[in-house]
Coordinates of C-alpha atoms and ligand atoms in Angstrom, one line a residue:
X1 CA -52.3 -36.3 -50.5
X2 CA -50.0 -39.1 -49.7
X3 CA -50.0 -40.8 -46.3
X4 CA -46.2 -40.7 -44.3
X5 CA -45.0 -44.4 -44.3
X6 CA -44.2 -45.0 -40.2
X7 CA -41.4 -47.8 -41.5
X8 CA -39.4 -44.6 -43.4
X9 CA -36.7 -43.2 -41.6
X10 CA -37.9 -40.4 -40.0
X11 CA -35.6 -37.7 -41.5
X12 CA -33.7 -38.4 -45.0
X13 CA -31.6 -35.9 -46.5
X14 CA -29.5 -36.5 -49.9
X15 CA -27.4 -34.4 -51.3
X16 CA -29.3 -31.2 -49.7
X17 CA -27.2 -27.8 -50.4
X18 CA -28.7 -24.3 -49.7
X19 CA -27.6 -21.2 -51.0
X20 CA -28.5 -17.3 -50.0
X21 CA -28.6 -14.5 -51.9
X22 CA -27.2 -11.7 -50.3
X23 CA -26.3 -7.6 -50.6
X24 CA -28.7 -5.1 -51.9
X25 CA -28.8 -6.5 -55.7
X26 CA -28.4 -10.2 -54.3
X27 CA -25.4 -10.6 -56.2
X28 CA -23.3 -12.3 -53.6
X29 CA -24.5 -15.9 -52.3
X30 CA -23.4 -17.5 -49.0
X31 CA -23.1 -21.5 -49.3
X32 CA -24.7 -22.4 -46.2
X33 CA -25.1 -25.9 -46.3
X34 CA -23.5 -28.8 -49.4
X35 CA -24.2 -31.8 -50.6
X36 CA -25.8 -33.2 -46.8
X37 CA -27.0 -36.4 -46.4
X38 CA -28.1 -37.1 -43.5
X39 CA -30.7 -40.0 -42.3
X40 CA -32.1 -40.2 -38.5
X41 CA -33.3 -43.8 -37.6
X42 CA -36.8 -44.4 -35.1
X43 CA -36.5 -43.6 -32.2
X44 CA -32.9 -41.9 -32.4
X45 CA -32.0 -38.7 -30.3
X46 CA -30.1 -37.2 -33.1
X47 CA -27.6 -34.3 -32.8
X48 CA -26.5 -31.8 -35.0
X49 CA -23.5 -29.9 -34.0
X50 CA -21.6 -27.2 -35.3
X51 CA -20.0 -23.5 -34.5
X52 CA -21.9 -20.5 -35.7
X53 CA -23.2 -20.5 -39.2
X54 CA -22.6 -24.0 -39.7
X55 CA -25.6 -24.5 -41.2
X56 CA -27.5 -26.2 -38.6
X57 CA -30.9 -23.9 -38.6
X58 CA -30.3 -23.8 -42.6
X59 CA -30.6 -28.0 -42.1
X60 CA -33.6 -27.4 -39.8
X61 CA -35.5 -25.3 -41.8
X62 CA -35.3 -27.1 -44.7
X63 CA -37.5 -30.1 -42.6
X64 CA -39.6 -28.0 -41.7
X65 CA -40.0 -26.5 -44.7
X66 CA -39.5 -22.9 -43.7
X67 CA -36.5 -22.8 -46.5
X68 CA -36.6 -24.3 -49.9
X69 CA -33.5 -26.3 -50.3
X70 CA -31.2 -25.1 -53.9
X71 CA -30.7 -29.0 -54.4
X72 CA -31.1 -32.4 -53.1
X73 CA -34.0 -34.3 -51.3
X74 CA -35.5 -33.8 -47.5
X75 CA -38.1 -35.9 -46.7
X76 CA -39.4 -37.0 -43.6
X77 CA -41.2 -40.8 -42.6
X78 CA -41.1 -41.1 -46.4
X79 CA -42.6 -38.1 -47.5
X80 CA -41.0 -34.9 -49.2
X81 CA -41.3 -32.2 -46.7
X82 CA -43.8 -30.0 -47.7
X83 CA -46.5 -33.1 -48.0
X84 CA -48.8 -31.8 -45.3
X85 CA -49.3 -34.9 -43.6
X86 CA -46.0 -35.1 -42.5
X87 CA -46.8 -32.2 -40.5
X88 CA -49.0 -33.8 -37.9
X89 CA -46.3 -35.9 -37.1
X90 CA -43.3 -33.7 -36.0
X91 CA -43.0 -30.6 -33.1
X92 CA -41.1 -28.0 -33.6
X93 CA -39.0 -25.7 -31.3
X94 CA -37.6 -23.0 -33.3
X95 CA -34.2 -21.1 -32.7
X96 CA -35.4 -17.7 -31.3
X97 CA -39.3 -18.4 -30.4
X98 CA -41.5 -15.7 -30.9
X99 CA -45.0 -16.7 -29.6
X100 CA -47.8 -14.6 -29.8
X101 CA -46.6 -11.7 -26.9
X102 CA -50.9 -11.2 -25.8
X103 CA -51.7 -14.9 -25.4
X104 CA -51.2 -16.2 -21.7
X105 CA -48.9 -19.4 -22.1
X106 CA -52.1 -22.1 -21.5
X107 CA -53.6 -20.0 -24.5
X108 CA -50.5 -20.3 -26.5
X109 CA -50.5 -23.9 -26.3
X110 CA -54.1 -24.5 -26.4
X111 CA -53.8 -22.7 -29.4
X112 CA -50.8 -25.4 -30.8
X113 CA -53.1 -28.0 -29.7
X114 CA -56.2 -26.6 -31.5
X115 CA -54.1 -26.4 -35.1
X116 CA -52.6 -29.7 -34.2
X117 CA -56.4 -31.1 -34.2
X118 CA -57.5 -31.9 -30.1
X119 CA -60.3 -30.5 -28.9
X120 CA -62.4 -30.4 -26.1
X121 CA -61.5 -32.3 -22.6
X122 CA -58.5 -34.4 -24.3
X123 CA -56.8 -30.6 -25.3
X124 CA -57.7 -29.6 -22.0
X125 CA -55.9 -32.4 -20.6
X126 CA -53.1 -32.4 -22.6
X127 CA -52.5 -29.0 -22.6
X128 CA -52.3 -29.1 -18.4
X129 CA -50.0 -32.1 -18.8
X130 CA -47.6 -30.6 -21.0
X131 CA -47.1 -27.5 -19.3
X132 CA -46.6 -29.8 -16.3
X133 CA -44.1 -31.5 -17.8
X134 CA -41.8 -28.0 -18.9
X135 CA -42.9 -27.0 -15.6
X136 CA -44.8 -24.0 -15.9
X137 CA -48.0 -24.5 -14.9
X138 CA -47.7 -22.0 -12.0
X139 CA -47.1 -19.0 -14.9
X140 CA -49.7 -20.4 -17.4
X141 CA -52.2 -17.6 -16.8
X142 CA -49.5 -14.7 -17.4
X143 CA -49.3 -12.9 -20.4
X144 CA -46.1 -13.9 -22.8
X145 CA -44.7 -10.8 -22.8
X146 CA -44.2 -11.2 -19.0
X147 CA -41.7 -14.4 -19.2
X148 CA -38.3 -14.7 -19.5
X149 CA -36.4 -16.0 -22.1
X150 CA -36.7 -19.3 -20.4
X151 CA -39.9 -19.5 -19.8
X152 CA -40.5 -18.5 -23.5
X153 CA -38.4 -21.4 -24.2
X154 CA -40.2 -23.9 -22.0
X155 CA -43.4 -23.0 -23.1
X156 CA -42.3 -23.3 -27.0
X157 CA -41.2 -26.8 -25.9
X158 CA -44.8 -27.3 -24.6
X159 CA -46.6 -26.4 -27.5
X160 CA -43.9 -28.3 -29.6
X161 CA -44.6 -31.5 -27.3
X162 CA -48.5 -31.1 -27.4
X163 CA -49.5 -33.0 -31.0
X164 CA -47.4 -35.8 -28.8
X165 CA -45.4 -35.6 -32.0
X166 CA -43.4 -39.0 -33.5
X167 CA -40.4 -36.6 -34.4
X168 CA -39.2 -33.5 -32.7
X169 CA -37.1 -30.9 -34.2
X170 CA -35.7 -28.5 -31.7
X171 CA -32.8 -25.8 -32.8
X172 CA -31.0 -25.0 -29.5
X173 CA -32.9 -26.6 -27.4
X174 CA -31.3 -25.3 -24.0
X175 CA -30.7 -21.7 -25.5
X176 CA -31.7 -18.8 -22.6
X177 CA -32.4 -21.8 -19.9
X178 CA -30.6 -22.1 -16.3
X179 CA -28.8 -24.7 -15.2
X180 CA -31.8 -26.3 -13.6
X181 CA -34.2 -25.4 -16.8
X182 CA -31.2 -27.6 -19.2
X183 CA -30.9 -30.5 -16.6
X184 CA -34.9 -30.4 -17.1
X185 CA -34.6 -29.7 -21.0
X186 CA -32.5 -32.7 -20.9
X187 CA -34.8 -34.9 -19.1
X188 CA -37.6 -34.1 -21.0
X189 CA -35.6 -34.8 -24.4
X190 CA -34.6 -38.6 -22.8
X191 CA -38.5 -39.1 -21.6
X192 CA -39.2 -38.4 -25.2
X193 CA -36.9 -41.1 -26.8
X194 CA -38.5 -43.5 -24.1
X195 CA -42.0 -43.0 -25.7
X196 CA -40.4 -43.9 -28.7
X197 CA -40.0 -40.3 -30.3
X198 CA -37.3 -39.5 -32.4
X199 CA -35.6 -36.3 -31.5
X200 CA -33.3 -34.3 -33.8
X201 CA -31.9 -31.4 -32.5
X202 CA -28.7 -28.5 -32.6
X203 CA -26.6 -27.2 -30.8
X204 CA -23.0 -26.2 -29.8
X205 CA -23.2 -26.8 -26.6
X206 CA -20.8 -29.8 -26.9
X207 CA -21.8 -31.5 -23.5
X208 CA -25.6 -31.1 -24.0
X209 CA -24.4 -33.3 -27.0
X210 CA -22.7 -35.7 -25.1
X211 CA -25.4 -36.5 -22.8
X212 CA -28.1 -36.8 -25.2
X213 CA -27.0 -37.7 -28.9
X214 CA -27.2 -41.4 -29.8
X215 CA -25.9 -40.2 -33.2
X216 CA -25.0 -37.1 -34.2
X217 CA -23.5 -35.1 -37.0
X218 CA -21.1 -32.4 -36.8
X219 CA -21.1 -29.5 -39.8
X220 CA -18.4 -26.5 -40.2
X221 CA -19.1 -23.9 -42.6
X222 CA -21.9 -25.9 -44.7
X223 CA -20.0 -29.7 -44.7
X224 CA -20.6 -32.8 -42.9
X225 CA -17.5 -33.4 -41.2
X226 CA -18.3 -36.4 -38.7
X227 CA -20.6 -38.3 -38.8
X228 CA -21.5 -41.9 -36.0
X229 CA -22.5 -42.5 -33.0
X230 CA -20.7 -40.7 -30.1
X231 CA -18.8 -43.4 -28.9
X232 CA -17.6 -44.7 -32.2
X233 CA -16.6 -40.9 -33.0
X234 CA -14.8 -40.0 -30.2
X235 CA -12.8 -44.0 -30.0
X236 CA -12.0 -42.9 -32.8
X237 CA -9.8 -40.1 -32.1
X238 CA -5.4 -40.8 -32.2
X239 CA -5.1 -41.5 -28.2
X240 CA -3.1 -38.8 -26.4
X241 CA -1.2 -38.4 -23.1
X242 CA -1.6 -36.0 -20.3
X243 CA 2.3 -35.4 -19.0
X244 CA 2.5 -33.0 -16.2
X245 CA 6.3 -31.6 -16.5
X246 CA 8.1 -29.8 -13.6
X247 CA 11.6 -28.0 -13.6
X248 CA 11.2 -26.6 -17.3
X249 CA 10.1 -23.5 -19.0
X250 CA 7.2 -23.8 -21.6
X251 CA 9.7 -22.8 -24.2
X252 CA 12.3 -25.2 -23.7
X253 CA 9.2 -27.6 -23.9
X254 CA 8.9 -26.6 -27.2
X255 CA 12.3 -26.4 -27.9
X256 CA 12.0 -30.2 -27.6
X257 CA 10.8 -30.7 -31.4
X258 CA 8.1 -33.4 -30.2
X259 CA 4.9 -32.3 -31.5
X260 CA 2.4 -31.2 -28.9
X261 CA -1.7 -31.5 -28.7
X262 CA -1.8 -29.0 -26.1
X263 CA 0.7 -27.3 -23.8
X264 CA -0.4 -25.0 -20.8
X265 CA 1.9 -23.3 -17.6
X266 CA 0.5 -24.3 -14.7
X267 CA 2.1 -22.5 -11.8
X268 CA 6.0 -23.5 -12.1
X269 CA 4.8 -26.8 -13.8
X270 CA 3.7 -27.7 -17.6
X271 CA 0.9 -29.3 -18.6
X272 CA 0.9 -31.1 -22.0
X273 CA -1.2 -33.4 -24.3
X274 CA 0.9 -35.6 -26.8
X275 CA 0.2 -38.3 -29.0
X276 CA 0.9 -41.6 -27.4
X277 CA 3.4 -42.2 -30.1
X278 CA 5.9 -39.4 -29.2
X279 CA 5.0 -40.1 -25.2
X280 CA 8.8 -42.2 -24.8
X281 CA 10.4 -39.4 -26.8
X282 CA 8.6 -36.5 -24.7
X283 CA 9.7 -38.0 -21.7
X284 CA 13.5 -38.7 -22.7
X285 CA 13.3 -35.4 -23.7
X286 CA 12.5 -33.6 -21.0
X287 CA 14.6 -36.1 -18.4
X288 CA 17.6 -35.3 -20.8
X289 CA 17.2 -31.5 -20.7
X290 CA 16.8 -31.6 -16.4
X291 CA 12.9 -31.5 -16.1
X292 CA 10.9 -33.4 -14.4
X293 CA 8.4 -35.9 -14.9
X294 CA 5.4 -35.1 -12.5
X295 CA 2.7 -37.4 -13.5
X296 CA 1.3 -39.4 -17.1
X297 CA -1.7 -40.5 -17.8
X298 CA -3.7 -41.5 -21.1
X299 CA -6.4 -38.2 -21.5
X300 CA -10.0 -39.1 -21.7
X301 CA -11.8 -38.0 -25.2
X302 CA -14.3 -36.0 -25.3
X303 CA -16.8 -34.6 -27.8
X304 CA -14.9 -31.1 -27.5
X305 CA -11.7 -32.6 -28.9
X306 CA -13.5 -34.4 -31.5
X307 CA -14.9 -30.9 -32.3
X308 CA -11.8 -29.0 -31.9
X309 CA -10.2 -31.5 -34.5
X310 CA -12.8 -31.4 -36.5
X311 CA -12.9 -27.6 -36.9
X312 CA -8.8 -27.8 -37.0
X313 CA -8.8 -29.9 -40.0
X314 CA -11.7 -27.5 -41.6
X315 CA -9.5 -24.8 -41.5
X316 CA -12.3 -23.2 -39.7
X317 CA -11.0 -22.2 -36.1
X318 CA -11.3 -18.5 -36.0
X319 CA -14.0 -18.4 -38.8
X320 CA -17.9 -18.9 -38.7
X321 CA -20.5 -19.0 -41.7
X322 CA -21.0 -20.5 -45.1
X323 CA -18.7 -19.4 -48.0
X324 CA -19.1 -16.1 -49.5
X325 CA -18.8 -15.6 -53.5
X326 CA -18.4 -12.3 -54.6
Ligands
ATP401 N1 -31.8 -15.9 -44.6 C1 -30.5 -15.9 -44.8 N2 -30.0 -15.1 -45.8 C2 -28.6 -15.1 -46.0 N3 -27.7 -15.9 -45.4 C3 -28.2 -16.7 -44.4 C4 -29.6 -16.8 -44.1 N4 -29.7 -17.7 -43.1 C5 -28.5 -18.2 -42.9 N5 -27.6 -17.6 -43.7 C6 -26.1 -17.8 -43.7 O1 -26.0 -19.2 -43.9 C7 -24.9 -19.7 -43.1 C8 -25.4 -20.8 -42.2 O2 -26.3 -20.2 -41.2 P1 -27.2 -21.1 -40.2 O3 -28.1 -20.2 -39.5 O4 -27.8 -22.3 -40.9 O5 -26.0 -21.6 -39.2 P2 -26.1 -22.3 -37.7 O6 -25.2 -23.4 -37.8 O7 -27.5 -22.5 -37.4 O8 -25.5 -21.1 -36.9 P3 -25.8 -20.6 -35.3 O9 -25.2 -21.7 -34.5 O10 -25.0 -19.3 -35.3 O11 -27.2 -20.4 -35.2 C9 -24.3 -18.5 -42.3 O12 -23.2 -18.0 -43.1 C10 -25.5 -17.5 -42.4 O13 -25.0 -16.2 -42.4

C-alpha cells in the first residue's frame, strides 16, 4: 500500500474518457466523458458544470472509483484512485443518496464514522457536531425512511463531512433542498474551504456555481469546454449592450440586419443585447427607421451566458447526453 502524498494535487485527471455499453446485446456505446484533464489545487472549491448527461457523475464516479475509466489517469493526492488509502481522505455525497431506510440518521452517521475509523467518545462527539452543523440534530432519532428528500440530503452531507475529510466530492450538492437548506448547503461548502478542504462538486445550477467555484469546469456532452477561474471565464466573454428600443416592432428590429445577442418584447418596448461593436450601428438604425432609444447600458456577465455560449458553440442547445454509436 502506498501512502497519498498531501503536496499532490488533490484530484488529477489526464486524458480520462468513459464509455457505456448500452441495448440488450451492448452493442451501442454512449461516449460519456473524452479525453478530460482536469487538476483541482488544495484548498480549491472546484466546480463542475454542465447540462444533463454531461458527464459530470461519469467524472465523479470515476474518483471515487465507483466506475472504471475506458482510458486515461484519475488519481487523487498522488495516488491512483482505487489505492485504498486515498480513501480516508475524501467524503462523499453521492447524486441520489440512498442510506440505509431502518437506521435513524445519528445511526447512519455513526455508522460512516465507524468505517471511517473513530470510535468511542471522539465519534460520539463528532457525530453530534456534524449533524449540528447540517442542522438536524432535532430529527437524529427518526428513522430514514421518515425524512424528506432534504433531510436525506443533509444527513448524506453529514456522514460525508464526518471522516473531517481533506477533499470532498459532492454530485449536486443542493439537489431536493429549500431555499434555506441551499443558503445552508452553501455555507457549509465555504466553512469547508476555510478549514482548508478542497471541495469538488457538480451541478447546473449556474448560480450555486457562481457563489462557490473558485475554479470550475464546464462539460457538454462528454468535452471540456471552459475551463479558469470564474472571473477570468466570464471577463472573458465579447462585451454586450442592453438597448431598451421604443416606437418599433420586434420585426423591424430585425429587419435592421445588425446581429442581435438577445431580443425580447417588453410591453410596447424592445429589449435587446448586442455586441458592443454593432451598438453605433443598432442605434443609427433604429433612430433612422423612427424608433426610439429608451435607455443603453453595457450588460453584466454572468456564468449563465458563459454557459449559454458555451453550449451554443457545442451545438448542444436542445440536446443532453454523450454520443450514441450505433
Ligand atoms: N451506467 C450507465 N450506462 C450507460 N450510459 C450511462 C451510464 N451512466 C451514464 N450514462 C450516459 O453517459 C452520459 C453522461 O451521463 P452522466 O450521468 O455522467 O451526466 P451528468 O452530467 O451527471 O448528467 P445529469 O446532470 O443529468 O446528472 C449520458 O449520456 C448518460 O446517459
Amino acid at each position: 500500500m502506498t501512502t497519498p502524498n498531501p503536496d499532490a494535487p488533490p484530484i488529477l485527471a489526464q486524458g480520462l474518457a468513459k464509455t457505456y455499453k448500452v441495448g440488450f446485446w451492448f452493442n451501442r456505446t454512449v461516449r460519456a466523458l473524452q479525453s478530460l484533464d482536469l487538476q483541482v489545487g488544495a484548498g480549491q472549491i472546484y466546480g463542475l458544470l454542465g447540462p444533463n448527461g454531461a458527464g459530470k457523475s461519469t467524472t465523479i464516479k470515476i474518483l471515487m472509483n465507483l466506475v472504471r475509466p475506458s482510458s486515461g489517469i484519475a488519481r487523487i493526492f498522488g495516488q491512483p484512485v482505487d489505492e485504498a488509502s486515498t480513501r480516508r481522505l475524501v467524503g462523499f455525497l453521492p447524486e441520489n443518496p440512498a442510506p440505509y431506510e431502518y437506521l435513524t440518521g445519528r445511526e447512519f452517521v455513526t455508522l460512516a464514522g465507524q468505517l471511517a475509523g473513530l470510535s468511542g467518545q471522539e465519534l460520539d462527539v463528532r457525530v453530534k457536531e456534524v449533524l449540528g452543523a447540517v442542522e438536524m440534530a432535532g430529527a437524529e432519532k427518526l428513522q430514514i425512511r421518515r425524512y424528506s428528500k432534504g433531510m436525506v440530503q443533509r444527513v448524506a452531507l453529514a456522514q460525508a463531512l464526518v471522516s473531517r475529510p481533506k477533499l470532498l466530492i459532492l454530485d449536486e450538492p443542493t439537489s431536493g433542498l429549500d431555499p434555506l437548506g441551499r443558503r445552508q448547503m452553501r455555507d457549509l461548502i465555504l466553512a469547508e474551504r476555510e478549514k482548508g478542504t478542497t471541495v469538488l462538486f457538480c451541478s447546473h445550477i449556474i448560480p450555486d456555481v457562481e457563489s462557490l467555484c473558485d475554479r470550475l469546469a464546464v462539460l457538454v456532452g462528454g468535452r471540456l469546454v471552459r475551463e479558469g477561474s470564474v472571473r477570468e471565464l466570464v471577463s472573458a466573454q465579447v462585451p454586450t449592450v442592453e438597448v431598451v428600443v421604443e416606437g418599433l416592432a420586434p420585426d423591424a428590429v430585425k429587419g435592421l440586419g445588425i446581429p442581435l445577442e438577445s431580443l425580447q418584447a417588453l410591453d410596447g418596448r424592445v429589449l435587446l443585447q448586442v455586441s458592443d461593436v454593432d451598438t453605433q450601428r443598432l442605434l443609427s438604425g433604429v433612430l433612422g427607421a423612427g424608433g426610439r432609444v429608451n435607455q443603453v447600458q453595457p450588460a453584466r456577465f454572468s456564468l449563465e451566458q458563459l454557459f449559454m455560449n458555451a453550449l451554443k458553440e457545442s451545438g448542444r442547445a436542445s440536446t443532453v447526453g454523450g454520443e450514441i454509436n450505433t
